[in-house]
């Protein structure tokens, strides 16, 4: 994990970048809009989530605790549906956070569900998501996973390799199932936050290369398989993307392929899936455009390019994960120890860490955090919020200004932890994984139970 060491932060004598450390916020108690859940506010100084006092949540459910605002999730689903055309489709990427309650919410709002493993597929089926609204992705789906998807009646299968097409063709020989198949195309476009790269080659494990002709060959094989119904093309260009420029280039290349397919086979694609990857604000420095604006622009790009190519406009699908669930959830921690390293910073240790949020260690991610159990007018102190694991890279928030009167027992809230946190949680150091509690209109209920020591010992059969 070489990234953990970077950046090391200020040392005596180092020349620091002009913007380090970040300036303290004007008001430590302010909840910056766009980072915290839509229903978050302070009542008498105490953070309220979904109408619940965080002190009550901590007392009832313990900490660390993921608190998920159900109405926030639902409102973001509606934003997408409103922004896209009536015939278009939004599929929630379950890998961002997958549990039955979440999949029921998004499904009841009218979204489909993307799964990328047999495990996620079982959760979606157990949640009662209509199988025809489930799409199966993945670069190495096993024969068992494909059989299960076929027998369950999964709506779309996004194929990713020639082996998979052969496996599917074989499996459908004997069965009545005739799945809709999308071909995953790598366009050479890779996007991340502020930049995108558009190359003529594809250096990644996913999908069929457009540049090499593999994508066209994959389409040929799908069309030639009587058991498969060719539905269209799929492209996913990255994550935490803040504008549509990369999507525009990718869409252009995919539409170009759709034209060649029409010319060769006389078939127009019914579905064009541009994947997920829209970004969210983790800190005040992140300024992503509104999702509704991005989704509208994406729709316009597809309209324009299909029109220019003389192609009937296919149904557009987008597959957001992070933008649906990321901002809905706050992690509550209890402050345990506080250590001041003279002249540098203060280390605030909380009762979780890299086992419930690996993103800081893994991606050098930034987060905003706040004292949640009370307001404070004490002056700001530059802190580093760290976990309880035996690893110096166990950092939750690299730079955080917290009030100088912060004390053990205070509750700390870290914002925007809904996506890729509980989902990537581990049992490192045999720390049980926290519960997820859904809050809505002043009520709270557990949707994922906290692990117990019994849970940890259950698999240890030696
Ligand atoms: C990861 C992924 C998504 C979701 O990405 P977000 O960044 O969470 O929106 C969508 N589609 C595919 C194919 C993915 O791999």
GROMACS .gro file of C-alpha atoms and ligand atoms in nm:
model
  477
    1UNK     CA    1   0.000   0.000   0.000
    2UNK     CA    2   0.250   0.255  -0.114
    3UNK     CA    3  -0.018   0.523  -0.144
    4UNK     CA    4  -0.059   0.535   0.230
    5UNK     CA    5   0.276   0.705   0.266
    6UNK     CA    6   0.176   0.983   0.030
    7UNK     CA    7   0.142   1.267   0.101
    8UNK     CA    8   0.317   1.244   0.435
    9UNK     CA    9   0.198   1.586   0.548
   10UNK     CA   10   0.416   1.861   0.688
   11UNK     CA   11   0.746   1.784   0.856
   12UNK     CA   12   0.975   2.034   1.012
   13UNK     CA   13   1.179   2.196   0.737
   14UNK     CA   14   0.963   2.066   0.448
   15UNK     CA   15   0.859   2.313   0.184
   16UNK     CA   16   0.484   2.287   0.187
   17UNK     CA   17   0.246   2.357  -0.096
   18UNK     CA   18   0.091   2.703  -0.061
   19UNK     CA   19  -0.249   2.555   0.011
   20UNK     CA   20  -0.131   2.327   0.294
   21UNK     CA   21  -0.276   2.295   0.545
   22UNK     CA   22  -0.618   2.385   0.415
   23UNK     CA   23  -0.760   2.699   0.571
   24UNK     CA   24  -0.996   2.634   0.861
   25UNK     CA   25  -1.364   2.673   0.773
   26UNK     CA   26  -1.536   2.992   0.888
   27UNK     CA   27  -1.779   2.799   1.106
   28UNK     CA   28  -1.688   2.455   1.241
   29UNK     CA   29  -2.052   2.379   1.314
   30UNK     CA   30  -2.178   2.454   0.962
   31UNK     CA   31  -2.297   2.161   0.754
   32UNK     CA   32  -2.179   2.237   0.404
   33UNK     CA   33  -2.469   2.167   0.166
   34UNK     CA   34  -2.403   1.899  -0.091
   35UNK     CA   35  -2.177   1.700   0.142
   36UNK     CA   36  -2.421   1.608   0.419
   37UNK     CA   37  -2.751   1.425   0.360
   38UNK     CA   38  -3.033   1.649   0.240
   39UNK     CA   39  -3.219   1.599   0.566
   40UNK     CA   40  -2.924   1.683   0.796
   41UNK     CA   41  -2.941   1.984   1.030
   42UNK     CA   42  -2.841   2.086   1.381
   43UNK     CA   43  -3.093   2.113   1.659
   44UNK     CA   44  -2.955   2.288   1.968
   45UNK     CA   45  -2.613   2.219   1.820
   46UNK     CA   46  -2.669   1.843   1.784
   47UNK     CA   47  -2.655   1.680   1.441
   48UNK     CA   48  -2.994   1.546   1.333
   49UNK     CA   49  -3.016   1.282   1.061
   50UNK     CA   50  -3.355   1.188   0.917
   51UNK     CA   51  -3.508   1.365   1.215
   52UNK     CA   52  -3.307   1.158   1.466
   53UNK     CA   53  -3.069   1.298   1.726
   54UNK     CA   54  -2.728   1.134   1.670
   55UNK     CA   55  -2.680   1.092   2.047
   56UNK     CA   56  -2.993   0.874   2.056
   57UNK     CA   57  -2.873   0.676   1.755
   58UNK     CA   58  -2.534   0.615   1.917
   59UNK     CA   59  -2.697   0.516   2.246
   60UNK     CA   60  -2.938   0.272   2.084
   61UNK     CA   61  -2.723   0.120   1.809
   62UNK     CA   62  -2.365   0.180   1.925
   63UNK     CA   63  -2.073   0.320   1.728
   64UNK     CA   64  -1.919   0.310   1.478
   65UNK     CA   65  -2.249   0.333   1.296
   66UNK     CA   66  -2.345   0.402   0.937
   67UNK     CA   67  -2.657   0.618   0.940
   68UNK     CA   68  -2.837   0.619   0.607
   69UNK     CA   69  -3.104   0.876   0.525
   70UNK     CA   70  -3.366   0.686   0.325
   71UNK     CA   71  -3.535   0.999   0.187
   72UNK     CA   72  -3.201   1.126   0.062
   73UNK     CA   73  -3.152   0.806  -0.141
   74UNK     CA   74  -3.505   0.817  -0.276
   75UNK     CA   75  -3.480   1.182  -0.377
   76UNK     CA   76  -3.160   1.117  -0.572
   77UNK     CA   77  -3.330   0.829  -0.759
   78UNK     CA   78  -3.611   1.070  -0.855
   79UNK     CA   79  -3.362   1.333  -0.974
   80UNK     CA   80  -3.217   1.087  -1.225
   81UNK     CA   81  -3.556   0.972  -1.352
   82UNK     CA   82  -3.671   1.331  -1.390
   83UNK     CA   83  -3.356   1.435  -1.575
   84UNK     CA   84  -3.364   1.154  -1.831
   85UNK     CA   85  -3.623   1.095  -2.101
   86UNK     CA   86  -3.934   0.891  -2.020
   87UNK     CA   87  -3.812   0.593  -2.222
   88UNK     CA   88  -3.465   0.595  -2.066
   89UNK     CA   89  -3.348   0.381  -1.780
   90UNK     CA   90  -3.158   0.423  -1.456
   91UNK     CA   91  -2.997   0.119  -1.295
   92UNK     CA   92  -2.847   0.144  -0.948
   93UNK     CA   93  -2.498  -0.007  -0.935
   94UNK     CA   94  -2.540  -0.235  -0.634
   95UNK     CA   95  -2.166  -0.261  -0.574
   96UNK     CA   96  -2.170   0.087  -0.415
   97UNK     CA   97  -2.380  -0.046  -0.129
   98UNK     CA   98  -2.576  -0.368  -0.154
   99UNK     CA   99  -2.836  -0.478   0.096
  100UNK     CA  100  -3.198  -0.576   0.061
  101UNK     CA  101  -3.346  -0.254   0.202
  102UNK     CA  102  -3.139  -0.036  -0.031
  103UNK     CA  103  -3.229  -0.244  -0.336
  104UNK     CA  104  -3.599  -0.236  -0.238
  105UNK     CA  105  -3.589   0.143  -0.208
  106UNK     CA  106  -3.427   0.204  -0.544
  107UNK     CA  107  -3.644  -0.059  -0.709
  108UNK     CA  108  -3.962   0.092  -0.569
  109UNK     CA  109  -3.852   0.430  -0.706
  110UNK     CA  110  -3.840   0.276  -1.053
  111UNK     CA  111  -3.469   0.203  -1.093
  112UNK     CA  112  -3.323  -0.121  -1.222
  113UNK     CA  113  -3.038  -0.287  -1.035
  114UNK     CA  114  -2.692  -0.372  -1.168
  115UNK     CA  115  -2.513  -0.662  -1.006
  116UNK     CA  116  -2.164  -0.788  -1.081
  117UNK     CA  117  -2.140  -1.113  -0.885
  118UNK     CA  118  -2.357  -1.408  -0.791
  119UNK     CA  119  -2.369  -1.273  -0.436
  120UNK     CA  120  -2.509  -0.936  -0.538
  121UNK     CA  121  -2.754  -1.118  -0.764
  122UNK     CA  122  -2.884  -1.323  -0.470
  123UNK     CA  123  -2.934  -1.008  -0.260
  124UNK     CA  124  -3.128  -0.843  -0.543
  125UNK     CA  125  -3.348  -1.153  -0.587
  126UNK     CA  126  -3.398  -1.181  -0.210
  127UNK     CA  127  -3.497  -0.812  -0.204
  128UNK     CA  128  -3.772  -0.890  -0.454
  129UNK     CA  129  -3.625  -0.684  -0.737
  130UNK     CA  130  -3.809  -0.806  -1.049
  131UNK     CA  131  -3.552  -1.021  -1.233
  132UNK     CA  132  -3.627  -0.844  -1.560
  133UNK     CA  133  -3.501  -0.523  -1.396
  134UNK     CA  134  -3.167  -0.678  -1.300
  135UNK     CA  135  -2.857  -0.654  -1.519
  136UNK     CA  136  -2.554  -0.877  -1.465
  137UNK     CA  137  -2.205  -0.740  -1.528
  138UNK     CA  138  -1.856  -0.866  -1.460
  139UNK     CA  139  -1.538  -0.958  -1.644
  140UNK     CA  140  -1.524  -1.313  -1.510
  141UNK     CA  141  -1.872  -1.447  -1.455
  142UNK     CA  142  -1.862  -1.815  -1.372
  143UNK     CA  143  -2.078  -2.074  -1.543
  144UNK     CA  144  -2.270  -2.107  -1.215
  145UNK     CA  145  -2.335  -1.733  -1.204
  146UNK     CA  146  -2.452  -1.730  -1.564
  147UNK     CA  147  -2.679  -2.034  -1.510
  148UNK     CA  148  -2.832  -1.876  -1.205
  149UNK     CA  149  -2.892  -1.550  -1.394
  150UNK     CA  150  -3.059  -1.741  -1.677
  151UNK     CA  151  -3.280  -1.951  -1.452
  152UNK     CA  152  -3.378  -1.646  -1.248
  153UNK     CA  153  -3.477  -1.460  -1.565
  154UNK     CA  154  -3.229  -1.174  -1.528
  155UNK     CA  155  -3.317  -0.900  -1.778
  156UNK     CA  156  -2.981  -0.809  -1.924
  157UNK     CA  157  -2.644  -0.974  -1.934
  158UNK     CA  158  -2.353  -0.748  -2.021
  159UNK     CA  159  -2.094  -0.972  -2.186
  160UNK     CA  160  -1.730  -0.899  -2.130
  161UNK     CA  161  -1.531  -1.177  -2.302
  162UNK     CA  162  -1.544  -1.426  -2.587
  163UNK     CA  163  -1.538  -1.711  -2.334
  164UNK     CA  164  -1.850  -1.571  -2.175
  165UNK     CA  165  -2.033  -1.547  -2.506
  166UNK     CA  166  -1.945  -1.911  -2.572
  167UNK     CA  167  -2.060  -2.014  -2.223
  168UNK     CA  168  -2.388  -1.830  -2.266
  169UNK     CA  169  -2.444  -1.972  -2.612
  170UNK     CA  170  -2.389  -2.321  -2.470
  171UNK     CA  171  -2.611  -2.265  -2.166
  172UNK     CA  172  -2.899  -2.130  -2.376
  173UNK     CA  173  -2.887  -2.422  -2.622
  174UNK     CA  174  -3.074  -2.638  -2.374
  175UNK     CA  175  -3.295  -2.379  -2.213
  176UNK     CA  176  -3.593  -2.167  -2.306
  177UNK     CA  177  -3.419  -1.854  -2.180
  178UNK     CA  178  -3.316  -1.606  -2.447
  179UNK     CA  179  -3.139  -1.332  -2.253
  180UNK     CA  180  -3.090  -0.976  -2.372
  181UNK     CA  181  -2.721  -0.932  -2.423
  182UNK     CA  182  -2.527  -0.607  -2.425
  183UNK     CA  183  -2.167  -0.603  -2.540
  184UNK     CA  184  -1.932  -0.413  -2.312
  185UNK     CA  185  -1.706  -0.194  -2.520
  186UNK     CA  186  -1.387  -0.024  -2.408
  187UNK     CA  187  -1.359   0.299  -2.599
  188UNK     CA  188  -1.009   0.406  -2.492
  189UNK     CA  189  -1.167   0.683  -2.283
  190UNK     CA  190  -1.080   0.684  -1.917
  191UNK     CA  191  -1.222   0.957  -1.698
  192UNK     CA  192  -1.159   1.067  -1.342
  193UNK     CA  193  -1.282   1.385  -1.172
  194UNK     CA  194  -1.129   1.670  -1.370
  195UNK     CA  195  -0.961   1.501  -1.662
  196UNK     CA  196  -1.026   1.233  -1.911
  197UNK     CA  197  -0.785   1.048  -2.133
  198UNK     CA  198  -0.883   0.933  -2.478
  199UNK     CA  199  -0.639   0.686  -2.628
  200UNK     CA  200  -0.653   0.468  -2.933
  201UNK     CA  201  -0.587   0.158  -2.725
  202UNK     CA  202  -0.747  -0.008  -2.425
  203UNK     CA  203  -0.526  -0.108  -2.140
  204UNK     CA  204  -0.771  -0.255  -1.891
  205UNK     CA  205  -0.931  -0.584  -1.795
  206UNK     CA  206  -1.289  -0.491  -1.880
  207UNK     CA  207  -1.470  -0.520  -2.206
  208UNK     CA  208  -1.403  -0.564  -2.574
  209UNK     CA  209  -1.165  -0.321  -2.737
  210UNK     CA  210  -1.327  -0.099  -2.993
  211UNK     CA  211  -0.996  -0.005  -3.150
  212UNK     CA  212  -0.881  -0.363  -3.212
  213UNK     CA  213  -1.207  -0.476  -3.370
  214UNK     CA  214  -1.280  -0.715  -3.081
  215UNK     CA  215  -1.606  -0.533  -3.005
  216UNK     CA  216  -1.736  -0.585  -3.358
  217UNK     CA  217  -1.637  -0.949  -3.346
  218UNK     CA  218  -1.818  -0.991  -3.012
  219UNK     CA  219  -2.134  -0.843  -3.162
  220UNK     CA  220  -2.104  -1.085  -3.458
  221UNK     CA  221  -2.081  -1.382  -3.222
  222UNK     CA  222  -2.377  -1.267  -3.011
  223UNK     CA  223  -2.591  -1.215  -3.319
  224UNK     CA  224  -2.486  -1.554  -3.452
  225UNK     CA  225  -2.593  -1.731  -3.130
  226UNK     CA  226  -2.958  -1.836  -3.162
  227UNK     CA  227  -3.001  -1.845  -2.784
  228UNK     CA  228  -2.895  -1.483  -2.738
  229UNK     CA  229  -3.083  -1.166  -2.814
  230UNK     CA  230  -2.847  -0.883  -2.908
  231UNK     CA  231  -2.977  -0.571  -2.733
  232UNK     CA  232  -2.702  -0.315  -2.761
  233UNK     CA  233  -2.377  -0.168  -2.638
  234UNK     CA  234  -2.236  -0.079  -2.299
  235UNK     CA  235  -1.953   0.155  -2.198
  236UNK     CA  236  -1.831   0.262  -1.854
  237UNK     CA  237  -1.548   0.511  -1.848
  238UNK     CA  238  -1.450   0.568  -1.487
  239UNK     CA  239  -1.557   0.703  -1.152
  240UNK     CA  240  -1.598   1.026  -0.957
  241UNK     CA  241  -1.639   1.216  -1.287
  242UNK     CA  242  -1.740   1.583  -1.270
  243UNK     CA  243  -1.830   1.665  -1.630
  244UNK     CA  244  -1.959   1.508  -1.951
  245UNK     CA  245  -1.661   1.567  -2.182
  246UNK     CA  246  -1.532   1.210  -2.146
  247UNK     CA  247  -1.881   1.068  -2.192
  248UNK     CA  248  -1.915   1.270  -2.509
  249UNK     CA  249  -1.606   1.115  -2.667
  250UNK     CA  250  -1.702   0.765  -2.548
  251UNK     CA  251  -2.059   0.803  -2.675
  252UNK     CA  252  -1.931   0.920  -3.011
  253UNK     CA  253  -1.715   0.610  -3.045
  254UNK     CA  254  -1.994   0.377  -2.935
  255UNK     CA  255  -2.243   0.538  -3.171
  256UNK     CA  256  -1.984   0.497  -3.448
  257UNK     CA  257  -1.978   0.125  -3.370
  258UNK     CA  258  -2.359   0.115  -3.371
  259UNK     CA  259  -2.353   0.259  -3.723
  260UNK     CA  260  -2.108  -0.009  -3.839
  261UNK     CA  261  -2.330  -0.277  -3.681
  262UNK     CA  262  -2.630  -0.142  -3.870
  263UNK     CA  263  -2.436  -0.138  -4.195
  264UNK     CA  264  -2.306  -0.493  -4.148
  265UNK     CA  265  -2.610  -0.667  -3.994
  266UNK     CA  266  -2.903  -0.438  -4.068
  267UNK     CA  267  -2.971  -0.420  -3.693
  268UNK     CA  268  -3.006  -0.097  -3.497
  269UNK     CA  269  -2.913  -0.118  -3.131
  270UNK     CA  270  -3.208  -0.095  -2.892
  271UNK     CA  271  -3.000  -0.012  -2.585
  272UNK     CA  272  -2.709   0.221  -2.525
  273UNK     CA  273  -2.570   0.199  -2.174
  274UNK     CA  274  -2.318   0.467  -2.081
  275UNK     CA  275  -2.240   0.323  -1.737
  276UNK     CA  276  -2.200   0.512  -1.413
  277UNK     CA  277  -1.926   0.722  -1.261
  278UNK     CA  278  -2.077   1.061  -1.182
  279UNK     CA  279  -1.895   1.220  -0.889
  280UNK     CA  280  -2.009   1.355  -0.554
  281UNK     CA  281  -1.868   1.619  -0.318
  282UNK     CA  282  -1.669   1.470  -0.031
  283UNK     CA  283  -1.531   1.804   0.087
  284UNK     CA  284  -1.600   2.171   0.024
  285UNK     CA  285  -1.328   2.173  -0.242
  286UNK     CA  286  -1.527   1.927  -0.458
  287UNK     CA  287  -1.773   2.109  -0.677
  288UNK     CA  288  -1.951   1.856  -0.896
  289UNK     CA  289  -2.233   1.988  -1.112
  290UNK     CA  290  -2.585   1.881  -1.019
  291UNK     CA  291  -2.658   1.524  -1.122
  292UNK     CA  292  -2.975   1.640  -1.296
  293UNK     CA  293  -2.772   1.876  -1.511
  294UNK     CA  294  -2.518   1.604  -1.598
  295UNK     CA  295  -2.787   1.350  -1.679
  296UNK     CA  296  -2.969   1.597  -1.901
  297UNK     CA  297  -2.648   1.677  -2.086
  298UNK     CA  298  -2.582   1.307  -2.136
  299UNK     CA  299  -2.928   1.263  -2.286
  300UNK     CA  300  -2.863   1.557  -2.519
  301UNK     CA  301  -2.527   1.411  -2.627
  302UNK     CA  302  -2.691   1.082  -2.722
  303UNK     CA  303  -2.975   1.263  -2.904
  304UNK     CA  304  -2.731   1.474  -3.102
  305UNK     CA  305  -2.495   1.196  -3.195
  306UNK     CA  306  -2.765   0.950  -3.301
  307UNK     CA  307  -2.928   1.218  -3.510
  308UNK     CA  308  -2.597   1.305  -3.676
  309UNK     CA  309  -2.533   0.937  -3.748
  310UNK     CA  310  -2.883   0.880  -3.883
  311UNK     CA  311  -2.953   0.622  -3.615
  312UNK     CA  312  -3.283   0.578  -3.432
  313UNK     CA  313  -3.222   0.691  -3.077
  314UNK     CA  314  -3.173   0.382  -2.860
  315UNK     CA  315  -3.294   0.366  -2.502
  316UNK     CA  316  -3.027   0.530  -2.286
  317UNK     CA  317  -2.928   0.359  -1.962
  318UNK     CA  318  -2.713   0.510  -1.690
  319UNK     CA  319  -2.581   0.313  -1.392
  320UNK     CA  320  -2.511   0.544  -1.100
  321UNK     CA  321  -2.384   0.400  -0.775
  322UNK     CA  322  -2.197   0.666  -0.579
  323UNK     CA  323  -2.434   0.954  -0.665
  324UNK     CA  324  -2.737   0.757  -0.544
  325UNK     CA  325  -2.606   0.633  -0.210
  326UNK     CA  326  -2.283   0.818  -0.131
  327UNK     CA  327  -2.423   1.141   0.015
  328UNK     CA  328  -2.705   0.965   0.203
  329UNK     CA  329  -2.488   0.817   0.474
  330UNK     CA  330  -2.286   0.951   0.765
  331UNK     CA  331  -2.055   0.740   0.980
  332UNK     CA  332  -2.079   0.813   1.351
  333UNK     CA  333  -1.773   0.739   1.563
  334UNK     CA  334  -1.697   0.790   1.931
  335UNK     CA  335  -1.376   0.977   2.006
  336UNK     CA  336  -1.146   0.758   2.216
  337UNK     CA  337  -0.803   0.916   2.256
  338UNK     CA  338  -0.654   1.248   2.154
  339UNK     CA  339  -0.283   1.296   2.103
  340UNK     CA  340  -0.118   1.625   2.025
  341UNK     CA  341   0.202   1.606   1.821
  342UNK     CA  342   0.362   1.934   1.902
  343UNK     CA  343   0.347   2.193   1.628
  344UNK     CA  344   0.216   1.949   1.369
  345UNK     CA  345  -0.132   1.827   1.433
  346UNK     CA  346  -0.360   1.651   1.674
  347UNK     CA  347  -0.440   1.284   1.629
  348UNK     CA  348  -0.801   1.201   1.713
  349UNK     CA  349  -0.858   0.826   1.744
  350UNK     CA  350  -1.204   0.687   1.685
  351UNK     CA  351  -1.357   0.344   1.747
  352UNK     CA  352  -1.346   0.229   1.382
  353UNK     CA  353  -1.109   0.309   1.098
  354UNK     CA  354  -0.980   0.138   0.786
  355UNK     CA  355  -1.205  -0.163   0.848
  356UNK     CA  356  -1.518   0.050   0.795
  357UNK     CA  357  -1.368   0.302   0.550
  358UNK     CA  358  -1.074   0.185   0.344
  359UNK     CA  359  -1.107   0.464   0.087
  360UNK     CA  360  -0.866   0.705   0.255
  361UNK     CA  361  -0.591   0.442   0.271
  362UNK     CA  362  -0.674   0.292  -0.069
  363UNK     CA  363  -0.742   0.600  -0.281
  364UNK     CA  364  -0.608   0.883  -0.069
  365UNK     CA  365  -0.969   0.997  -0.047
  366UNK     CA  366  -1.069   1.312   0.141
  367UNK     CA  367  -1.363   1.344   0.375
  368UNK     CA  368  -1.538   1.615   0.574
  369UNK     CA  369  -1.610   1.552   0.939
  370UNK     CA  370  -1.769   1.738   1.226
  371UNK     CA  371  -1.827   1.719   1.597
  372UNK     CA  372  -2.181   1.582   1.599
  373UNK     CA  373  -2.299   1.547   1.957
  374UNK     CA  374  -2.283   1.919   2.040
  375UNK     CA  375  -2.192   2.254   1.891
  376UNK     CA  376  -1.869   2.418   1.997
  377UNK     CA  377  -1.738   2.770   1.973
  378UNK     CA  378  -1.383   2.667   2.064
  379UNK     CA  379  -1.114   2.760   1.807
  380UNK     CA  380  -1.028   2.517   1.526
  381UNK     CA  381  -0.736   2.276   1.558
  382UNK     CA  382  -0.583   2.089   1.265
  383UNK     CA  383  -0.647   1.722   1.331
  384UNK     CA  384  -0.603   1.386   1.169
  385UNK     CA  385  -0.883   1.142   1.242
  386UNK     CA  386  -0.740   0.792   1.273
  387UNK     CA  387  -0.879   0.450   1.352
  388UNK     CA  388  -0.796   0.180   1.604
  389UNK     CA  389  -0.611  -0.058   1.372
  390UNK     CA  390  -0.249  -0.167   1.398
  391UNK     CA  391  -0.139   0.021   1.089
  392UNK     CA  392  -0.010   0.378   1.059
  393UNK     CA  393  -0.199   0.418   0.734
  394UNK     CA  394  -0.522   0.369   0.924
  395UNK     CA  395  -0.649   0.719   0.854
  396UNK     CA  396  -1.015   0.814   0.827
  397UNK     CA  397  -0.979   1.187   0.758
  398UNK     CA  398  -0.635   1.314   0.666
  399UNK     CA  399  -0.696   1.683   0.740
  400UNK     CA  400  -0.982   1.791   0.961
  401UNK     CA  401  -1.036   2.105   1.163
  402UNK     CA  402  -1.208   2.020   1.488
  403UNK     CA  403  -1.278   2.237   1.792
  404UNK     CA  404  -1.002   2.256   2.050
  405UNK     CA  405  -1.238   2.137   2.325
  406UNK     CA  406  -1.298   1.802   2.152
  407UNK     CA  407  -1.291   1.531   2.419
  408UNK     CA  408  -1.311   1.152   2.454
  409UNK     CA  409  -1.677   1.048   2.439
  410UNK     CA  410  -1.772   1.313   2.182
  411UNK     CA  411  -1.940   1.184   1.869
  412UNK     CA  412  -1.771   1.255   1.539
  413UNK     CA  413  -1.959   1.237   1.208
  414UNK     CA  414  -1.787   1.168   0.876
  415UNK     CA  415  -1.998   1.267   0.575
  416UNK     CA  416  -2.063   1.096   0.241
  417UNK     CA  417  -1.975   0.742   0.345
  418UNK     CA  418  -2.268   0.570   0.175
  419UNK     CA  419  -2.079   0.436  -0.124
  420UNK     CA  420  -1.791   0.186  -0.114
  421UNK     CA  421  -1.747   0.201   0.266
  422UNK     CA  422  -1.970  -0.066   0.426
  423UNK     CA  423  -1.940  -0.248   0.096
  424UNK     CA  424  -1.560  -0.260   0.118
  425UNK     CA  425  -1.551  -0.311   0.497
  426UNK     CA  426  -1.325  -0.580   0.635
  427UNK     CA  427  -1.262  -0.760   0.961
  428UNK     CA  428  -0.900  -0.651   0.984
  429UNK     CA  429  -0.781  -0.692   1.342
  430UNK     CA  430  -1.103  -0.884   1.404
  431UNK     CA  431  -1.302  -0.568   1.437
  432UNK     CA  432  -1.670  -0.651   1.381
  433UNK     CA  433  -1.824  -0.457   1.092
  434UNK     CA  434  -2.064  -0.180   1.198
  435UNK     CA  435  -2.440  -0.180   1.156
  436UNK     CA  436  -2.623   0.026   0.898
  437UNK     CA  437  -2.925   0.208   1.035
  438UNK     CA  438  -3.186   0.368   0.811
  439UNK     CA  439  -3.337   0.692   0.937
  440UNK     CA  440  -3.652   0.850   0.800
  441UNK     CA  441  -3.899   1.102   0.943
  442UNK     CA  442  -3.777   1.068   1.300
  443UNK     CA  443  -3.755   0.688   1.305
  444UNK     CA  444  -3.457   0.455   1.286
  445UNK     CA  445  -3.425   0.087   1.205
  446UNK     CA  446  -3.136  -0.149   1.149
  447UNK     CA  447  -3.102  -0.259   0.787
  448UNK     CA  448  -2.766  -0.435   0.826
  449UNK     CA  449  -2.695  -0.577   1.170
  450UNK     CA  450  -2.370  -0.508   1.351
  451UNK     CA  451  -2.137  -0.808   1.353
  452UNK     CA  452  -2.081  -0.972   1.688
  453UNK     CA  453  -1.784  -1.159   1.826
  454UNK     CA  454  -1.993  -1.475   1.771
  455UNK     CA  455  -2.017  -1.382   1.403
  456UNK     CA  456  -1.640  -1.350   1.389
  457UNK     CA  457  -1.588  -1.688   1.557
  458UNK     CA  458  -1.856  -1.868   1.353
  459UNK     CA  459  -1.634  -1.925   1.050
  460UNK     CA  460  -1.332  -2.020   1.259
  461UNK     CA  461  -1.395  -2.394   1.272
  462UNK     CA  462  -1.046  -2.511   1.366
  463LIG     C1  463  -1.871   0.078  -1.075
  463LIG     C2  464  -1.964   0.076  -1.188
  463LIG     C3  465  -2.075   0.160  -1.187
  463LIG     C4  466  -2.103   0.259  -1.078
  463LIG     O1  467  -2.004   0.354  -1.066
  463LIG     P1  468  -2.024   0.481  -0.968
  463LIG     O2  469  -1.895   0.551  -0.979
  463LIG     O3  470  -2.051   0.430  -0.832
  463LIG     O4  471  -2.140   0.558  -1.023
  463LIG     C5  472  -2.162   0.151  -1.294
  463LIG     N1  473  -2.141   0.063  -1.395
  463LIG     C6  474  -2.035  -0.019  -1.399
  463LIG     C7  475  -2.017  -0.112  -1.511
  463LIG     C8  476  -1.943  -0.016  -1.295
  463LIG     O5  477  -1.837  -0.098  -1.298
   0.00000   0.00000   0.00000
